[in-house]
Coordinates of C-alpha atoms in Angstrom, one line a residue:
Chain A
M256 CA -15.1 55.7 39.8
A257 CA -16.9 54.2 36.7
N258 CA -13.6 54.4 34.8
K259 CA -11.7 52.5 37.4
G260 CA -14.4 49.8 37.4
M261 CA -14.2 49.5 33.6
N262 CA -10.5 49.3 33.6
L263 CA -10.5 46.5 36.2
C264 CA -13.2 44.7 34.1
N265 CA -11.0 45.0 31.0
V266 CA -8.0 43.7 32.7
C267 CA -9.9 40.8 34.1
C268 CA -11.3 39.9 30.7
L269 CA -7.9 40.2 29.1
L270 CA -6.3 38.0 31.8
L271 CA -9.1 35.4 31.4
Y272 CA -8.7 35.4 27.6
V273 CA -4.9 34.9 27.9
I274 CA -5.3 32.1 30.4
T275 CA -7.9 30.4 28.2
A276 CA -5.7 30.7 25.2
V277 CA -2.8 29.2 27.0
L278 CA -4.8 26.4 28.6
A279 CA -6.7 25.6 25.5
G280 CA -3.6 24.1 23.8
R281 CA -2.6 24.1 20.2
D282 CA -5.0 24.5 17.3
F283 CA -4.4 21.3 15.4
Y284 CA -6.6 22.2 12.5
K285 CA -4.5 25.3 11.9
I286 CA -1.2 23.4 12.2
L287 CA -2.3 21.0 9.4
G288 CA -4.0 23.8 7.4
V289 CA -7.3 22.0 7.1
S290 CA -10.9 23.0 7.9
K291 CA -12.7 21.6 10.9
T292 CA -14.8 19.4 8.6
A293 CA -11.8 18.0 6.8
S294 CA -12.0 14.3 5.8
I295 CA -9.5 11.8 7.0
R296 CA -8.0 11.8 3.5
D297 CA -7.6 15.6 3.5
I298 CA -5.8 15.2 6.8
K299 CA -3.4 12.5 5.5
K300 CA -2.7 14.5 2.4
A301 CA -2.0 17.7 4.4
Y302 CA 0.3 15.8 6.8
R303 CA 2.3 14.2 4.0
K304 CA 2.9 17.5 2.3
L305 CA 3.9 19.4 5.4
A306 CA 6.0 16.6 6.8
L307 CA 8.3 16.8 3.8
Q308 CA 8.5 20.6 4.2
L309 CA 8.9 20.8 8.0
H310 CA 11.3 17.9 8.7
P311 CA 14.2 19.2 10.9
D312 CA 16.8 17.7 8.6
R313 CA 15.5 19.9 5.9
N314 CA 15.4 23.0 8.0
Q315 CA 18.7 22.9 9.8
D316 CA 19.0 26.7 10.3
D317 CA 15.5 27.1 11.8
P318 CA 15.8 26.8 15.7
K319 CA 12.0 26.2 15.9
A320 CA 12.0 23.4 13.4
Q321 CA 11.9 20.6 16.0
D322 CA 8.9 22.2 17.7
K323 CA 7.0 22.8 14.5
F324 CA 7.7 19.2 13.5
A325 CA 6.6 17.9 16.8
D326 CA 3.4 20.0 16.6
L327 CA 2.7 18.5 13.2
G328 CA 3.1 15.0 14.5
A329 CA 0.8 15.7 17.5
A330 CA -1.8 17.3 15.2
Y331 CA -1.9 14.3 12.9
E332 CA -2.0 11.8 15.7
V333 CA -5.1 13.3 17.2
L334 CA -7.0 14.3 14.0
S335 CA -6.4 11.1 12.2
D336 CA -8.0 9.0 15.0
E337 CA -11.8 9.3 15.1
E338 CA -12.1 9.0 18.9
K339 CA -9.2 11.3 19.7
R340 CA -10.6 13.9 17.2
K341 CA -14.0 13.9 18.9
Q342 CA -12.4 14.3 22.3
Y343 CA -10.2 17.2 21.0
D344 CA -13.2 18.9 19.3
T345 CA -15.1 18.8 22.6
Y346 CA -12.5 19.3 25.3
G347 CA -9.5 20.8 23.5
E348 CA -6.0 19.5 23.8
D349 CA -6.4 19.1 27.6
G350 CA -9.1 16.5 27.2
L351 CA -6.5 14.2 25.6
K352 CA -4.0 13.3 28.2
E353 CA -4.6 9.5 28.2
G354 CA -3.4 7.0 25.7
H355 CA -0.4 8.4 23.9
H356 CA 0.0 5.9 21.1
G357 CA 3.2 5.9 18.9
S358 CA 5.9 8.5 18.6
H359 CA 6.1 11.0 15.7
N360 CA 8.9 8.8 14.2
D361 CA 6.3 6.0 13.8
I362 CA 3.9 8.3 12.1
F363 CA 6.5 9.8 9.7
S364 CA 7.8 6.4 8.7
S365 CA 4.4 5.1 7.9
F366 CA 4.3 7.7 5.1
F367 CA 7.9 7.4 4.0
G368 CA 9.6 4.3 5.4
D369 CA 12.0 3.8 8.3
F370 CA 14.8 5.7 6.6
G371 CA 12.4 8.1 4.9
F372 CA 14.1 11.1 6.3
M373 CA 17.0 10.5 4.0
F374 CA 14.7 11.5 1.1
G375 CA 16.6 9.3 -1.3
G376 CA 19.4 11.7 -1.9
N377 CA 21.7 10.9 1.0
R378 CA 21.2 7.2 0.8
Q379 CA 23.6 6.5 -2.1
Q380 CA 26.5 8.1 -0.3
D381 CA 28.3 5.1 1.1
R382 CA 28.4 2.5 -1.6
N383 CA 30.4 0.1 0.6
I384 CA 27.5 -0.7 2.8
P385 CA 25.7 -3.7 1.4
R386 CA 22.0 -3.3 0.9
G387 CA 19.1 -5.8 1.1
N388 CA 16.8 -6.5 -1.9
D389 CA 14.3 -3.9 -3.1
I390 CA 10.7 -4.9 -3.4
V391 CA 8.4 -3.5 -6.1
L392 CA 4.7 -3.8 -5.8
D393 CA 2.4 -3.0 -8.8
L394 CA -0.4 -1.0 -7.3
E395 CA -3.5 -0.9 -9.5
V396 CA -5.4 2.4 -9.4
T397 CA -8.7 3.4 -11.0
L398 CA -9.2 6.6 -13.1
E399 CA -11.5 7.9 -10.4
E400 CA -8.5 7.7 -8.0
V401 CA -6.3 9.5 -10.5
Y402 CA -8.9 12.3 -10.7
S403 CA -9.6 12.8 -7.0
G404 CA -6.7 11.2 -5.3
N405 CA -6.8 8.5 -2.6
F406 CA -4.8 6.8 0.2
V407 CA -4.0 3.1 0.4
E408 CA -3.3 1.6 3.8
V409 CA -0.9 -1.3 3.7
V410 CA 0.4 -3.6 6.4
R411 CA 4.1 -4.4 6.0
N412 CA 5.3 -7.6 7.7
K413 CA 9.0 -7.7 7.3
P414 CA 12.0 -9.6 8.7
V415 CA 14.2 -7.3 10.8
A416 CA 17.8 -8.1 11.9
K417 CA 18.0 -8.2 15.7
E418 CA 20.9 -8.9 18.0
A419 CA 21.2 -12.4 19.2
P420 CA 23.6 -14.0 21.7
G421 CA 26.9 -15.3 20.5
K422 CA 29.0 -14.6 17.4
R423 CA 28.7 -15.4 13.7
K424 CA 31.0 -15.3 10.7
C425 CA 30.7 -12.2 8.6
N426 CA 32.5 -10.4 5.7
C427 CA 33.6 -13.8 4.3
R428 CA 36.0 -13.5 1.4
Q429 CA 38.5 -15.5 -0.5
E430 CA 42.1 -14.7 0.2
M431 CA 45.4 -16.1 -1.1
R432 CA 47.6 -17.7 1.5
T433 CA 51.2 -18.5 0.9
T434 CA 52.6 -21.5 2.7
Q435 CA 56.3 -22.5 2.7
L436 CA 56.8 -26.2 1.8
G437 CA 60.5 -26.2 2.1
P438 CA 63.6 -24.0 1.4
G439 CA 62.7 -21.9 -1.6
R440 CA 59.4 -23.8 -2.3
F441 CA 56.1 -22.0 -1.7
Q442 CA 52.6 -22.9 -2.4
M443 CA 49.7 -20.4 -2.8
T444 CA 46.2 -21.6 -1.9
Q445 CA 42.9 -19.9 -1.8
E446 CA 41.3 -19.8 1.6
M447 CA 38.0 -18.5 2.9
V448 CA 38.6 -16.0 5.6
C449 CA 35.8 -14.5 7.8
D450 CA 35.6 -11.9 10.5
E451 CA 33.7 -12.3 13.7
C452 CA 30.6 -10.2 14.2
P453 CA 27.8 -10.0 16.8
N454 CA 25.2 -12.6 16.1
V455 CA 22.1 -11.6 14.3
K456 CA 18.7 -13.2 14.0
L457 CA 15.7 -12.3 11.8
V458 CA 12.5 -11.4 13.6
N459 CA 9.3 -10.5 11.8
E460 CA 7.8 -7.0 12.6
E461 CA 4.7 -5.4 11.4
R462 CA 3.7 -1.8 10.7
T463 CA 1.1 0.1 8.7
L464 CA 2.2 2.3 5.8
E465 CA 0.2 5.0 4.0
V466 CA 0.6 5.2 0.2
E467 CA -0.8 8.3 -1.4
I468 CA -2.3 8.1 -4.9
E469 CA -1.7 11.7 -5.9
Q470 CA -4.1 13.5 -8.2
G471 CA -2.9 13.2 -11.8
V472 CA -0.5 10.4 -11.1
R473 CA 0.8 8.6 -14.2
D474 CA 1.4 5.0 -15.1
E475 CA 4.7 3.6 -13.9
M476 CA 5.3 6.4 -11.4
E477 CA 6.8 5.0 -8.1
Y478 CA 6.3 5.8 -4.5
P479 CA 9.4 4.6 -2.5
F480 CA 9.4 3.7 1.2
I481 CA 13.0 3.8 2.2
G482 CA 14.2 0.9 4.3
E483 CA 11.0 -1.1 4.0
G484 CA 12.5 -3.7 1.6
E485 CA 14.3 -6.8 2.6
P486 CA 17.0 -6.7 5.3
H487 CA 20.7 -7.4 4.8
I488 CA 22.3 -8.9 7.9
D489 CA 25.6 -7.2 7.1
G490 CA 24.1 -3.9 6.0
E491 CA 21.1 -1.8 5.4
P492 CA 17.6 -2.9 4.3
G493 CA 16.5 -2.3 0.7
D494 CA 13.4 -0.2 -0.3
L495 CA 9.8 -0.9 -0.9
R496 CA 8.5 0.8 -4.0
F497 CA 4.8 1.0 -5.1
R498 CA 4.6 1.2 -8.9
I499 CA 1.4 2.8 -10.1
K500 CA -0.6 0.9 -12.7
V501 CA -3.6 2.8 -14.0
L502 CA -6.5 0.5 -14.9
K503 CA -8.5 0.9 -18.1
H504 CA -11.8 2.7 -17.5
P505 CA -15.1 1.5 -19.2
V506 CA -16.2 5.1 -20.1
F507 CA -13.2 7.4 -20.2
E508 CA -9.9 6.9 -22.0
R509 CA -6.8 8.8 -20.8
R510 CA -4.4 10.5 -23.1
G511 CA -2.0 12.6 -21.0
D512 CA -4.1 14.9 -19.0
D513 CA -7.0 14.7 -21.5
L514 CA -10.0 12.4 -21.3
Y515 CA -11.7 10.9 -24.3
T516 CA -15.2 9.5 -24.3
N517 CA -17.9 8.5 -26.8
V518 CA -21.5 9.4 -26.7
T519 CA -24.2 8.0 -28.9
I520 CA -27.1 10.3 -30.0
S521 CA -30.2 9.5 -32.0
L522 CA -30.6 10.7 -35.6
V523 CA -33.2 13.3 -34.5
E524 CA -30.8 14.7 -32.0
A525 CA -28.1 14.9 -34.6
L526 CA -30.3 16.9 -36.9
V527 CA -32.2 19.0 -34.4
G528 CA -29.8 19.5 -31.4
F529 CA -29.8 18.2 -27.9
E530 CA -29.0 18.8 -24.3
M531 CA -27.4 16.3 -21.9
D532 CA -25.3 15.6 -18.8
I533 CA -22.2 13.5 -18.7
V534 CA -21.4 12.1 -15.3
H535 CA -17.7 12.7 -14.5
L536 CA -15.2 10.6 -12.5
D537 CA -16.1 12.2 -9.2
G538 CA -19.8 12.3 -9.8
H539 CA -20.2 15.9 -10.9
K540 CA -22.2 16.5 -14.1
V541 CA -20.8 18.1 -17.3
H542 CA -23.6 19.8 -19.1
I543 CA -23.6 19.7 -22.9
V544 CA -25.8 21.8 -25.1
R545 CA -25.9 21.6 -28.9
D546 CA -28.2 23.4 -31.2
K547 CA -26.6 22.8 -34.6
I548 CA -26.4 19.7 -36.8
T549 CA -24.0 17.1 -35.4
K550 CA -22.2 14.9 -37.9
P551 CA -21.2 11.4 -36.9
G552 CA -17.6 11.5 -35.5
A553 CA -18.0 15.2 -34.5
R554 CA -16.0 16.2 -31.5
M555 CA -16.7 18.6 -28.7
W556 CA -13.9 20.0 -26.5
K557 CA -14.6 20.8 -22.9
K558 CA -11.7 22.7 -21.4
G559 CA -10.8 22.1 -17.8
E560 CA -12.8 18.9 -17.6
G561 CA -9.9 16.5 -18.1
L562 CA -7.5 15.2 -15.4
P563 CA -5.5 17.4 -13.0
N564 CA -1.9 17.8 -14.0
F565 CA 0.4 15.9 -11.6
D566 CA 2.9 18.8 -11.3
N567 CA 0.2 21.5 -10.8
I568 CA -3.2 20.2 -9.9
N569 CA -4.8 23.6 -10.7
I570 CA -4.2 23.0 -14.3
R571 CA -6.5 20.5 -15.9
G572 CA -6.7 18.8 -19.3
S573 CA -9.7 18.7 -21.5
L574 CA -12.6 16.3 -22.0
I575 CA -13.1 15.4 -25.6
I576 CA -16.5 14.0 -26.5
T577 CA -16.9 12.1 -29.8
F578 CA -20.5 11.7 -31.0
D579 CA -21.7 8.6 -32.7
V580 CA -25.1 8.9 -34.5
E581 CA -27.4 5.9 -34.2
F582 CA -29.3 5.3 -37.4
P583 CA -32.6 3.5 -37.1
Q584 CA -32.3 -0.3 -37.8
T585 CA -35.5 -0.9 -39.6
Q586 CA -37.3 1.0 -42.4
L587 CA -39.4 4.0 -41.3
D588 CA -43.1 3.5 -41.7
E589 CA -45.5 6.3 -43.1
N590 CA -46.2 7.9 -39.7
Q591 CA -42.5 8.1 -38.8
K592 CA -41.7 9.6 -42.2
D593 CA -44.3 12.3 -41.7
G594 CA -43.0 13.0 -38.2
Chain B
S106 CA -23.3 27.8 54.5
V107 CA -22.5 29.4 51.1
A108 CA -19.0 28.0 51.4
E109 CA -20.4 24.5 52.1
N110 CA -22.7 24.7 49.0
G111 CA -19.7 25.7 47.0
N112 CA -17.7 22.7 48.3
I113 CA -20.5 20.2 47.5
T114 CA -20.8 21.6 43.9
M115 CA -17.1 21.3 43.4
E116 CA -17.2 17.7 44.6
I117 CA -20.0 16.8 42.3
M118 CA -18.3 18.4 39.4
Y119 CA -15.1 16.6 40.2
T120 CA -16.8 13.2 40.3
V121 CA -18.6 13.9 37.0
H122 CA -15.3 15.0 35.4
V123 CA -13.6 11.8 36.5
F124 CA -16.5 9.6 35.4
V125 CA -16.6 11.2 31.9
K126 CA -12.8 10.9 31.5
S127 CA -12.9 7.2 32.5
L128 CA -15.8 6.5 30.1
L129 CA -13.9 8.2 27.2
F130 CA -10.7 6.2 28.1
V131 CA -12.6 2.9 28.0
L132 CA -14.2 3.8 24.7
L133 CA -10.8 4.8 23.2
W134 CA -9.2 1.5 24.5
S135 CA -11.9 -0.7 23.0
N136 CA -11.8 1.1 19.7
C137 CA -8.0 0.4 19.5
E138 CA -8.6 -3.3 20.0
G139 CA -11.4 -3.5 17.5
R140 CA -9.3 -2.1 14.6
E141 CA -6.5 -4.7 14.8
S142 CA -8.7 -7.6 13.7
E143 CA -9.4 -6.1 10.2
L144 CA -5.8 -6.6 9.3
N145 CA -5.8 -10.4 9.3
Y146 CA -6.7 -11.4 5.8
V147 CA -4.7 -12.0 2.7
T148 CA -6.1 -9.5 0.1
C149 CA -6.2 -9.0 -3.6
G150 CA -3.0 -7.3 -4.8
S151 CA -0.9 -8.2 -1.7
L152 CA 2.6 -9.5 -1.9
V153 CA 3.3 -12.5 0.3
K154 CA 5.9 -15.1 1.1
L155 CA 4.3 -18.6 1.4
L156 CA 5.8 -21.0 3.9
N157 CA 5.3 -24.8 3.6
T158 CA 4.5 -25.7 7.2
R159 CA 5.7 -29.3 7.0
H160 CA 9.2 -28.6 5.6
N161 CA 9.7 -25.0 6.7
V162 CA 10.7 -23.6 3.3
R163 CA 9.3 -20.6 1.4
L164 CA 7.9 -20.8 -2.1
H165 CA 10.6 -19.3 -4.4
S166 CA 11.5 -18.7 -8.0
H167 CA 14.4 -17.2 -9.9
D168 CA 15.9 -16.9 -13.4
V169 CA 17.0 -20.6 -13.5
K170 CA 15.3 -23.0 -15.9
Y171 CA 14.5 -26.7 -15.4
G172 CA 17.0 -28.9 -17.2
S173 CA 14.3 -31.4 -18.0
G174 CA 10.5 -31.5 -18.3
S175 CA 9.2 -28.3 -19.8
G176 CA 12.4 -26.3 -19.6
Q177 CA 10.5 -23.4 -18.1
Q178 CA 11.5 -21.3 -15.1
S179 CA 11.9 -23.4 -12.0
V180 CA 10.0 -23.0 -8.7
T181 CA 11.6 -24.2 -5.5
G182 CA 11.4 -24.0 -1.7
V183 CA 14.2 -22.1 0.2
E184 CA 15.2 -22.0 3.8
N185 CA 16.1 -18.3 4.2
A186 CA 13.6 -15.6 5.0
D187 CA 15.2 -12.5 3.6
D188 CA 15.2 -13.1 -0.2
A189 CA 13.0 -10.9 -2.3
N190 CA 12.7 -13.7 -4.9
S191 CA 10.3 -15.4 -2.5
Y192 CA 7.6 -12.7 -2.9
W193 CA 4.5 -13.6 -4.9
Q194 CA 1.6 -11.3 -5.8
I195 CA -2.0 -12.5 -5.3
R196 CA -4.1 -11.5 -8.4
G197 CA -7.4 -12.4 -9.9
K198 CA -8.0 -14.8 -12.8
P199 CA -7.1 -13.8 -16.3
N200 CA -9.5 -11.1 -17.5
R201 CA -11.3 -11.0 -14.2
P202 CA -9.2 -8.7 -11.9
C203 CA -10.1 -8.8 -8.2
Q204 CA -10.8 -5.6 -6.4
R205 CA -7.7 -4.2 -4.7
G206 CA -7.7 -4.8 -1.0
A207 CA -10.6 -7.3 -1.0
A208 CA -10.0 -10.3 1.2
I209 CA -9.6 -13.5 -0.8
R210 CA -12.4 -16.0 -0.1
C211 CA -11.9 -19.7 0.6
G212 CA -12.5 -21.4 -2.7
Q213 CA -11.6 -18.3 -4.8
A214 CA -9.6 -18.9 -8.0
I215 CA -6.5 -16.7 -8.1
R216 CA -3.2 -16.3 -9.9
I217 CA 0.1 -16.3 -7.9
T218 CA 2.6 -14.1 -9.8
H219 CA 6.3 -14.1 -9.0
M220 CA 7.2 -10.5 -8.1
K221 CA 10.7 -10.3 -9.5
T222 CA 10.2 -12.1 -12.9
G223 CA 6.5 -11.4 -13.5
R224 CA 5.8 -15.1 -14.2
N225 CA 2.8 -17.0 -12.9
L226 CA 2.8 -20.1 -10.7
H227 CA 1.9 -22.8 -13.2
T228 CA 1.6 -26.6 -13.5
H229 CA 1.1 -29.0 -16.4
H230 CA 1.5 -32.6 -17.5
F231 CA 5.3 -32.8 -17.2
S232 CA 7.2 -34.8 -14.6
S233 CA 9.1 -33.1 -11.8
P234 CA 12.9 -33.8 -12.0
L235 CA 13.6 -35.3 -8.6
S236 CA 10.4 -37.1 -7.4
N237 CA 8.5 -37.7 -10.7
N238 CA 5.4 -35.8 -9.4
Q239 CA 3.9 -33.1 -11.5
E240 CA 6.2 -30.3 -12.5
V241 CA 5.4 -26.8 -11.1
S242 CA 7.0 -23.9 -13.0
A243 CA 6.8 -20.1 -13.4
F244 CA 5.2 -19.2 -16.7
G245 CA 4.2 -16.1 -18.8
E246 CA 5.4 -12.6 -19.3
N247 CA 4.5 -9.5 -17.3
G248 CA 1.9 -11.4 -15.3
E249 CA 0.1 -12.9 -18.4
G250 CA 0.4 -16.6 -19.1
D251 CA -2.4 -19.0 -19.9
D252 CA -5.3 -20.9 -18.3
L253 CA -3.0 -23.2 -16.4
D254 CA -1.9 -20.3 -14.1
V255 CA -5.1 -20.5 -12.0
W256 CA -5.2 -22.0 -8.4
A257 CA -8.0 -22.3 -5.9
V258 CA -7.4 -21.4 -2.3
Q259 CA -8.7 -24.1 0.0
C260 CA -9.4 -23.2 3.6
D261 CA -12.1 -23.5 6.3
G262 CA -14.1 -20.5 7.0
V263 CA -15.0 -17.6 4.8
H264 CA -11.8 -15.7 3.9
W265 CA -8.1 -16.6 3.7
E266 CA -6.6 -15.6 7.0
R267 CA -3.0 -14.6 7.3
D268 CA -2.1 -16.9 10.1
E269 CA -4.0 -19.9 8.8
A270 CA -2.5 -22.8 6.8
V271 CA -4.3 -23.3 3.5
R272 CA -3.9 -25.5 0.4
F273 CA -3.6 -24.5 -3.2
K274 CA -5.4 -26.7 -5.7
H275 CA -4.7 -26.3 -9.3
V276 CA -7.7 -25.5 -11.6
G277 CA -7.2 -27.7 -14.6
T278 CA -5.1 -30.6 -13.4
D279 CA -6.5 -30.7 -9.8
V280 CA -3.1 -31.2 -8.1
F281 CA -2.1 -29.7 -4.8
L282 CA 1.0 -27.5 -4.5
S283 CA 3.4 -29.6 -2.4
V284 CA 6.9 -30.1 -1.1
T285 CA 8.1 -33.6 0.0
G286 CA 11.7 -32.7 0.9
E287 CA 13.9 -33.7 -2.2
Q288 CA 16.8 -31.4 -2.5
Y289 CA 18.6 -30.0 -5.6
G290 CA 22.3 -29.9 -6.1
H291 CA 24.4 -27.3 -7.8
P292 CA 23.6 -24.4 -8.8
I293 CA 20.7 -24.3 -6.4
R294 CA 22.1 -26.5 -3.7
G295 CA 19.8 -27.1 -0.7
Q296 CA 16.7 -25.8 -2.4
R297 CA 13.7 -28.2 -2.2
E298 CA 11.6 -29.4 -5.1
V299 CA 8.1 -28.0 -5.4
H300 CA 5.6 -30.1 -7.3
G301 CA 2.0 -31.0 -7.7
M302 CA 0.5 -34.0 -6.0
S303 CA -3.0 -35.4 -6.5
S304 CA -4.0 -36.1 -2.9
P305 CA -4.2 -33.6 0.0
S306 CA -1.7 -34.4 2.8
Q307 CA 0.4 -32.8 5.4
H308 CA 2.9 -31.8 2.6
N309 CA 0.6 -29.3 1.0
W310 CA -0.2 -26.8 3.8
W311 CA 1.1 -23.3 3.2
R312 CA 1.0 -20.2 5.4
S313 CA 1.4 -16.5 4.5
M314 CA 4.4 -15.0 6.2
E315 CA 6.2 -11.8 5.4
G316 CA 4.6 -9.5 2.9
V317 CA 2.9 -6.3 2.0
F318 CA -0.9 -6.7 2.7
I319 CA -3.1 -4.1 1.0
Q320 CA -6.1 -2.9 3.0
P321 CA -9.4 -2.0 1.3
S322 CA -9.6 1.7 0.5
Q323 CA -12.5 4.1 0.7
E324 CA -14.1 5.2 -2.6
P325 CA -12.6 8.5 -3.6
L326 CA -14.7 11.5 -2.5
R327 CA -17.5 12.4 -4.8
H328 CA -18.1 16.1 -5.3
D329 CA -21.5 17.0 -6.5
E330 CA -20.7 20.6 -7.0
L331 CA -17.3 21.9 -8.2

């Protein structure tokens, strides 16, 4: 009898667990691969990386690709919004039924542009389609941002070609026309010939774009947003490209992945040795200990304290510290000489 | 009577549930509205097209030099809205970069750099070709020119708002960026002359239109332990 009771209890528990699991909805943190305490920047970074990997166009032989991609979009939509994230943390996915803002396409294009799913490669295929102008924006970034990464939100207000009533002239070109003036006499003239197309008007639309400053990014690197450039009424819009410009830093100089800095020590420290901390770009301290004589111009290499390498952020360059020795300006008096 | 108690509890729970959900909905809604108003300023580093509100043309430049005056790159007003040569970047004064994403204040001195050619909006004591006002040109290389590249944004209020008409007053010669309607012929047929005029008038109001408006970023995270 006891056994039977226990079995029933187990079954009930199992059933309850299954129901809860099903009703609780998706684990958005797991889908994005971030911890529950992830910052908004971590979430954006995770989304951008996974969106490129999981896009259905890139996974054409995976039947679950659409679902995985949809899950990713839902996860980002909730976790990137402060209010929705709080609701989700407290009530689970079920607590979120109201207020579905924006489709996944909107989210994806805010990171990559309207035609971002073409990933650059497919776009050049049809050279006969005219393209609108490209826009290049020089984006200034600090060395702190190169070290730790960052996201820049940008509002793009652009003219978009929309259908309008009536017709317009399009594909205008010069053609040679032959007219007969009389028997055996012809004249060739140049004429402008146009087709008729549906009428188009330009309407300004606005959307937010997310530009990632990736760790280790180098000067002149570009982040394209496909289709976010200027429109072409007879063709496709051009692209918007953000060109990185790394600003000079007052303390650190960048050379590749290495950082160079100068530190001034006193004459006593140069002779006797010293211990100090250098504050790095993200606030952490680099501890330096020296117990030998330090000549002016001497250098100390700190491996792993440089910038992360853009292609593999687990590899870092070095921090090279050059020591300047400060000699006293005035003559030493008797007491100082004794000391 | 147990069943009755059960029913009442259910009802109370239901009411609480509805109340909480409505409260959350209201909070969510108001938060959405609040966020939109931050996106209304012209900020440091943004690309903009500037529309002269009296003549409905956009500030424009291109690789065409003036045939008279200084012979520098010409600056004009164009009617069409889809030319990338009408984009200008808002930057700080020489040697005093402004912080990326910071809203431009009324009265702030800025440089207006032509995106495609990297030359700065510039004016000097030369006569403009059509109206004999002060010639406005695009000058410099890669965003660096000289002290006559600086303009002050004149507006009411604290910051330059995107949908507000403002004036640009030149720091150095004190003229206002203006259009009075004179049109060029070949090879830039239909484009209007842009020049500097000494008095403010209805001809020197400009509004930001299309563009790429940079929002202020958070400081990168600081890690105090690796």
